[in-house]
Amino acid sequence: MESDEKYRRAKRRVAAIKGFYIHLIAYIAVITLLFFIDFLTPGGWWFYWALLGWGIGIIAHALTIFGITGLFGSDWEEKKIAELMNKTNKE
């Protein structure tokens, strides 16, 4: 049973990483398209607002997927559940 759980966790992790890379590819494609539209139209530069706003979202997504923050991730959830279960068992 433990190997089934490890497999499911690994499968979820791979799906999350795949989702991040799809998000990143869409970001690059759309920002490139917006840059060329902005370049070809008269007026001031505006594409960088989308670059900045969506870029913050990409960074946040990367931080959660690759565990750089580690705050409230799945590992944290499992540790917290185990901690609370142990605390309840002691009472």
Steps between C-alpha positions, in 0.01 A plus 500: 500500500783736572628466143152589366503820704851585380389441141196728539713773660760472222226510236347814656846659515568425133159643404575817699840542334346440158236762577769750590688445175179537298434825688855619426474418127166684476655799680795516262280464192245762604759751624692461172180559304413804711851640452468481121152653508630780720804547275286528187242742642561868563502642849682418818615165621236304690590131462727513804193528726388154390861381524522624859155394620503154351870466585415535869250218456763282328746562783239412762410184308868400478553560870210277596583224251870477566465539874718805538253655741391178665227699669169313514611242242397135500795406722390760751146363493617145564730607784223706658251213475749261661574754772132550579433126496785439743378781722146356501628151580694628802196668651 
